Amino acid sequence: MRSATTDLPDVSVVMPVLDEEAHLRDSVRQVLDQDYDGALEVVLALGPSADRTHEVAAELTRSDPRVRTVDNPSGRTPDGLNAAIAATRGEVVARVDAHAEIPRDYLSTAVRVLQETGADNVGGVMDAQGRTPFERAVAVAMKSPLGVGGSRFHVGGAAGEVDTVYLGVFRRAALESVGGYDPHFARAQDWEMNHRLRGAGGRVWFTPELVVTYRPRSSAARLFDQYLNYGRWRRVVARRHPGTANARYLAAPAMVAASTAAAVIGVRWRPALVVPLGYLGAVVAGGWYISAGEPARVRARVPVVLATMHWSWGIGFLTSPASLARAGERP
């Protein structure tokens, strides 16, 4: 659909929501305050939250007719996304997370880039910004190839076609042509869906003009759990789509396997300890290098953050049960 007063396509923003009482009001307000001149609607897919998320959502629907809600009983992200998309009507569908912070020109820029490039999905930079020393250390690691590899949505780069993007602003026709998000993937659903989109001849486009503020995990335990699940579900993608696990995704599990084996061997043959000790030295030196300009209390935490991200991803990938790759099986 297109607006009756402009030649711009109608935009539907979909937002999966679970336990987001603290952020939901601000996130929705940022969407409603966009400078986009076309018609705009927001659909919130409400999971079974334990806080006051539902009350906040009800206030938002009463205060603005552009905001609607749908139920997401499972609370899982792909289920919520699909439910919200099914309830929308816009020619363009934009995914926005309830804890993301988007600039005022996010939608107008995304629609312009869609029209200029002919792409089917457009996304930009996942700009990690921390407040505490630990969060700032995570942000440093997330913006470096040493932490997360060379994906442009993490480290930036020139505009162009890519494998996947952060969040995404889609042409509805392309999204529907591949059946939307696979409900099996509790994690990595963006990467998996974009893989199918590209396989069907679609184009996924990165532009540095789009910058979304991302708030990192606040503790080592939460960071470990996050990247453990990333690694676990990236292995599921590799099993479902053979040939997609490139060197960047295999680096962490290879390091975990090699360091663990060398440490065991090193109990009897000390020279083998050069492997885990070499990794330790590289993480400390690399962390110190990529955090140049940060306060000492942040720089001191970056090696810990890097090691947490590497080891949790690698362990998750290596220990991911084969049963997770079976179609229809829920975690």
Coordinates of C-alpha atoms in Angstrom, one line a residue:
M1 CA 0.0 0.0 0.0
R2 CA 1.0 3.6 -0.5
S3 CA 0.0 6.8 1.3
A4 CA -2.9 8.7 -0.3
T5 CA -1.0 12.0 0.2
T6 CA 2.5 11.0 -0.9
D7 CA 4.2 8.6 -3.3
L8 CA 6.0 6.9 -0.4
P9 CA 5.1 3.3 0.6
D10 CA 3.3 2.6 3.8
V11 CA 5.7 1.4 6.5
S12 CA 4.8 -1.2 9.1
V13 CA 7.2 -1.5 12.1
V14 CA 7.1 -4.8 13.9
M15 CA 8.5 -5.2 17.4
P16 CA 8.7 -8.5 19.4
V17 CA 8.4 -7.6 23.1
L18 CA 9.2 -9.5 26.2
D19 CA 9.9 -8.0 29.6
E20 CA 10.6 -4.6 28.2
E21 CA 8.8 -2.4 30.7
A22 CA 11.9 -0.2 31.1
H23 CA 12.4 0.4 27.4
L24 CA 9.2 -0.1 25.5
R25 CA 7.7 3.4 25.9
D26 CA 10.9 5.1 24.6
S27 CA 11.4 2.7 21.8
V28 CA 7.9 3.1 20.4
R29 CA 8.1 6.9 20.8
Q30 CA 11.3 6.9 18.7
V31 CA 9.3 5.1 16.0
L32 CA 6.3 7.4 16.2
D33 CA 8.5 10.5 16.1
Q34 CA 10.2 9.5 12.8
D35 CA 10.5 12.2 10.1
Y36 CA 9.0 9.8 7.5
D37 CA 6.3 11.5 5.4
G38 CA 4.4 8.3 4.4
A39 CA 1.9 6.3 6.5
L40 CA 3.3 4.5 9.5
E41 CA 2.0 1.8 11.9
V42 CA 3.6 -0.1 14.8
V43 CA 2.6 -3.6 15.8
L44 CA 3.9 -5.0 19.1
A45 CA 4.0 -8.8 19.5
L46 CA 3.5 -9.2 23.2
G47 CA 5.1 -12.3 24.9
P48 CA 4.3 -13.5 28.4
S49 CA 6.2 -10.8 30.3
A50 CA 6.7 -10.9 34.0
D51 CA 6.9 -7.1 34.4
R52 CA 4.4 -4.3 33.4
T53 CA 5.1 -4.6 29.7
H54 CA 1.5 -5.3 28.9
E55 CA 0.3 -2.3 30.8
V56 CA 2.8 0.0 29.1
A57 CA 1.7 -1.5 25.7
A58 CA -2.0 -0.8 26.5
E59 CA -1.1 2.8 27.4
L60 CA 0.6 3.2 24.0
T61 CA -2.3 1.8 22.0
R62 CA -4.7 4.2 23.8
S63 CA -2.5 7.2 23.2
D64 CA -1.9 6.7 19.5
P65 CA -4.1 4.8 17.0
R66 CA -1.0 3.9 14.9
V67 CA 0.0 1.4 17.6
R68 CA -1.5 -2.0 17.8
T69 CA -0.7 -5.3 19.6
V70 CA -0.9 -9.0 18.8
D71 CA -0.3 -11.9 21.1
N72 CA 2.9 -14.0 21.1
P73 CA 2.1 -16.8 23.6
S74 CA 5.5 -18.6 23.1
G75 CA 7.5 -15.4 23.7
R76 CA 10.0 -16.5 21.1
T77 CA 11.3 -13.9 18.7
P78 CA 10.6 -15.5 15.3
D79 CA 7.0 -16.3 16.4
G80 CA 6.5 -12.7 17.5
L81 CA 7.9 -11.3 14.3
N82 CA 5.7 -13.6 12.1
A83 CA 2.6 -12.7 14.1
A84 CA 3.3 -9.0 13.9
I85 CA 4.0 -9.2 10.2
A86 CA 0.8 -11.1 9.5
A87 CA -1.1 -8.3 11.3
T88 CA 0.4 -5.5 9.2
R89 CA -0.4 -4.1 5.7
G90 CA 2.6 -1.9 4.8
E91 CA 4.5 -2.3 1.5
V92 CA 7.7 -2.0 3.6
V93 CA 8.2 -3.9 6.9
A94 CA 10.8 -2.7 9.4
R95 CA 12.0 -4.8 12.3
V96 CA 12.8 -2.7 15.4
D97 CA 13.8 -4.2 18.8
A98 CA 12.2 -2.9 22.0
H99 CA 15.6 -2.0 23.4
A100 CA 17.0 -0.5 20.2
E101 CA 17.5 3.3 19.8
I102 CA 16.9 4.4 16.3
P103 CA 17.6 7.9 14.9
R104 CA 14.8 10.2 13.7
D105 CA 15.6 9.6 10.0
Y106 CA 15.9 5.9 10.2
L107 CA 12.8 4.9 8.2
S108 CA 13.1 7.7 5.7
T109 CA 16.7 6.8 5.0
A110 CA 16.0 3.1 4.8
V111 CA 13.1 3.6 2.3
R112 CA 15.2 5.8 0.2
V113 CA 18.0 3.3 0.1
L114 CA 15.5 0.5 -0.8
Q115 CA 14.3 2.6 -3.7
E116 CA 17.8 3.7 -4.9
T117 CA 19.4 0.2 -4.8
G118 CA 16.5 -2.0 -5.6
A119 CA 17.5 -4.2 -2.6
D120 CA 15.0 -6.4 -0.7
N121 CA 16.4 -5.8 2.8
V122 CA 18.4 -2.8 4.0
G123 CA 20.2 -2.5 7.3
G124 CA 23.0 -0.5 8.9
V125 CA 25.4 -0.3 11.8
M126 CA 24.8 -2.0 15.1
D127 CA 26.4 0.8 17.2
A128 CA 27.2 -0.7 20.5
Q129 CA 27.3 2.0 23.3
G130 CA 28.0 1.1 26.9
R131 CA 27.5 3.1 30.1
T132 CA 29.3 1.1 32.7
P133 CA 33.0 0.2 32.3
F134 CA 32.1 -3.4 31.5
E135 CA 29.5 -2.4 29.0
R136 CA 31.9 -0.1 27.4
A137 CA 34.5 -2.9 27.2
V138 CA 31.9 -5.1 25.4
A139 CA 31.1 -2.2 23.0
V140 CA 34.8 -2.0 22.1
A141 CA 35.0 -5.7 21.5
M142 CA 31.8 -5.7 19.4
K143 CA 33.2 -3.1 17.1
S144 CA 36.4 -4.9 16.4
P145 CA 37.1 -7.8 14.0
L146 CA 39.1 -9.3 16.9
G147 CA 35.8 -9.6 18.8
V148 CA 33.1 -10.5 16.3
G149 CA 34.8 -10.9 12.9
G150 CA 34.5 -8.5 10.0
S151 CA 30.7 -8.2 9.5
R152 CA 30.0 -4.7 8.3
F153 CA 27.0 -4.2 10.6
H154 CA 29.4 -4.5 13.5
V155 CA 32.6 -2.8 12.3
G156 CA 31.3 -0.5 9.6
G157 CA 32.4 -0.2 6.0
A158 CA 31.3 0.8 2.5
A159 CA 27.7 0.4 1.3
G160 CA 27.0 -2.8 -0.7
E161 CA 25.5 -6.3 -0.7
V162 CA 26.2 -8.4 2.3
D163 CA 25.1 -11.8 3.8
T164 CA 23.0 -10.3 6.6
V165 CA 22.2 -7.0 8.3
Y166 CA 21.2 -5.9 11.8
L167 CA 17.4 -5.7 12.2
G168 CA 16.3 -5.0 8.6
V169 CA 13.9 -2.9 6.6
F170 CA 12.2 -5.2 4.0
R171 CA 10.1 -5.1 0.9
R172 CA 7.0 -7.0 2.1
A173 CA 6.8 -9.0 -1.2
A174 CA 10.3 -10.3 -0.7
L175 CA 9.7 -11.2 2.9
E176 CA 6.5 -13.1 2.1
S177 CA 8.1 -14.9 -0.9
V178 CA 10.4 -16.8 1.5
G179 CA 7.8 -17.4 4.1
G180 CA 9.1 -14.9 6.7
Y181 CA 11.1 -16.0 9.6
D182 CA 11.7 -19.7 10.3
P183 CA 10.0 -20.3 13.7
H184 CA 12.5 -23.0 14.5
F185 CA 15.3 -20.6 15.0
A186 CA 15.2 -19.1 18.5
R187 CA 18.5 -17.4 17.7
A188 CA 20.1 -16.5 14.3
Q189 CA 16.7 -16.1 12.7
D190 CA 17.9 -13.0 10.9
W191 CA 20.9 -14.7 9.3
E192 CA 18.9 -17.7 8.4
M193 CA 16.1 -15.8 6.8
N194 CA 18.5 -13.5 4.9
H195 CA 20.3 -16.7 3.6
R196 CA 17.0 -17.9 2.2
L197 CA 16.2 -14.5 0.8
R198 CA 19.5 -14.3 -1.1
G199 CA 19.1 -17.9 -2.3
A200 CA 15.8 -16.9 -3.9
G201 CA 17.6 -14.1 -5.8
G202 CA 17.0 -11.3 -3.3
R203 CA 19.5 -8.6 -2.3
V204 CA 20.5 -7.7 1.2
W205 CA 22.1 -4.3 1.4
F206 CA 24.3 -2.6 4.1
T207 CA 24.5 1.1 4.3
P208 CA 26.5 3.1 6.9
E209 CA 23.9 5.8 6.7
L210 CA 21.7 3.7 9.1
V211 CA 23.1 3.7 12.7
V212 CA 21.1 2.0 15.5
T213 CA 22.3 2.3 19.1
Y214 CA 22.7 -1.1 20.8
R215 CA 23.1 -1.5 24.6
P216 CA 25.5 -4.4 25.5
R217 CA 25.0 -7.0 28.2
S218 CA 25.9 -5.7 31.7
S219 CA 27.8 -8.6 33.1
A220 CA 30.2 -11.4 32.1
A221 CA 27.6 -14.0 33.0
R222 CA 25.0 -12.4 30.7
L223 CA 27.5 -12.0 27.9
F224 CA 28.6 -15.6 28.2
D225 CA 25.0 -16.8 27.9
Q226 CA 24.4 -14.5 24.9
Y227 CA 27.3 -15.8 22.9
L228 CA 26.9 -19.4 24.0
N229 CA 23.5 -19.2 22.4
Y230 CA 24.9 -17.4 19.3
G231 CA 27.4 -20.2 18.8
R232 CA 24.8 -22.9 19.5
W233 CA 22.3 -21.6 17.0
R234 CA 25.0 -20.7 14.4
R235 CA 25.8 -24.5 14.4
V236 CA 22.1 -25.2 13.8
V237 CA 22.2 -22.9 10.7
A238 CA 25.3 -24.7 9.5
R239 CA 23.5 -28.1 9.8
R240 CA 20.4 -26.8 8.1
H241 CA 22.3 -25.0 5.3
P242 CA 25.6 -26.9 4.7
G243 CA 28.5 -24.9 3.4
T244 CA 27.6 -21.7 5.3
A245 CA 30.1 -22.1 8.1
N246 CA 33.1 -20.0 6.9
A247 CA 36.4 -19.5 8.5
R248 CA 35.2 -16.6 10.7
Y249 CA 32.5 -18.8 12.3
L250 CA 34.9 -21.7 12.8
A251 CA 37.7 -19.7 14.4
A252 CA 36.3 -19.7 17.9
P253 CA 35.4 -23.4 18.1
A254 CA 38.8 -24.3 16.6
M255 CA 40.5 -22.1 19.3
V256 CA 38.5 -23.8 22.1
A257 CA 39.3 -27.3 20.8
A258 CA 43.0 -26.5 20.3
S259 CA 43.5 -24.7 23.6
T260 CA 41.7 -27.4 25.6
A261 CA 43.6 -30.2 23.9
A262 CA 47.0 -28.4 24.4
A263 CA 46.2 -27.7 28.0
V264 CA 45.5 -31.4 28.7
I265 CA 48.6 -32.5 26.8
G266 CA 50.6 -29.8 28.6
V267 CA 50.1 -31.6 31.9
R268 CA 52.7 -34.1 30.8
W269 CA 54.4 -32.3 27.9
R270 CA 55.0 -28.7 28.8
P271 CA 55.8 -27.3 25.3
A272 CA 52.1 -27.8 24.4
L273 CA 51.2 -25.1 26.8
V274 CA 52.4 -22.6 24.3
V275 CA 49.0 -22.8 22.6
P276 CA 46.8 -21.6 25.5
L277 CA 49.4 -19.2 26.7
G278 CA 49.8 -17.8 23.2
Y279 CA 46.1 -17.3 23.0
L280 CA 46.1 -15.6 26.4
G281 CA 48.9 -13.3 25.3
A282 CA 47.2 -12.4 22.1
V283 CA 43.9 -11.6 23.8
V284 CA 45.6 -9.3 26.3
A285 CA 47.7 -7.5 23.7
G286 CA 44.8 -7.3 21.2
G287 CA 42.4 -6.1 23.9
W288 CA 44.8 -3.4 24.9
Y289 CA 45.4 -2.3 21.3
I290 CA 41.7 -2.1 20.2
S291 CA 40.8 -0.1 23.4
A292 CA 43.3 2.7 22.9
G293 CA 41.8 5.9 24.1
E294 CA 39.5 4.3 26.6
P295 CA 40.0 4.8 30.4
A296 CA 42.2 2.2 32.2
R297 CA 39.2 0.6 33.9
V298 CA 37.6 -0.1 30.6
R299 CA 40.8 -1.3 28.9
A300 CA 41.5 -3.7 31.7
R301 CA 38.1 -5.4 31.1
V302 CA 38.5 -5.7 27.3
P303 CA 40.7 -8.9 27.3
V304 CA 38.2 -10.5 29.7
V305 CA 35.3 -9.6 27.4
L306 CA 37.1 -10.9 24.3
A307 CA 37.9 -14.2 26.0
T308 CA 34.3 -14.5 27.2
M309 CA 32.9 -13.9 23.7
H310 CA 35.4 -16.3 22.0
W311 CA 35.0 -19.2 24.5
S312 CA 31.3 -19.0 24.9
W313 CA 30.7 -18.9 21.1
G314 CA 33.2 -21.7 20.6
I315 CA 31.7 -23.9 23.4
G316 CA 28.2 -23.2 22.1
F317 CA 29.1 -24.2 18.6
L318 CA 30.9 -27.4 19.7
T319 CA 28.3 -28.6 22.1
S320 CA 25.2 -27.6 20.0
P321 CA 23.0 -30.8 20.0
A322 CA 22.1 -32.2 16.7
S323 CA 18.5 -32.4 17.8
L324 CA 18.2 -28.6 17.5
A325 CA 18.6 -28.8 13.7
R326 CA 15.5 -31.0 13.3
A327 CA 12.6 -29.1 11.7
G328 CA 9.8 -28.3 14.1
E329 CA 11.7 -29.1 17.3
R330 CA 11.5 -26.3 19.9
P331 CA 14.3 -25.6 22.4

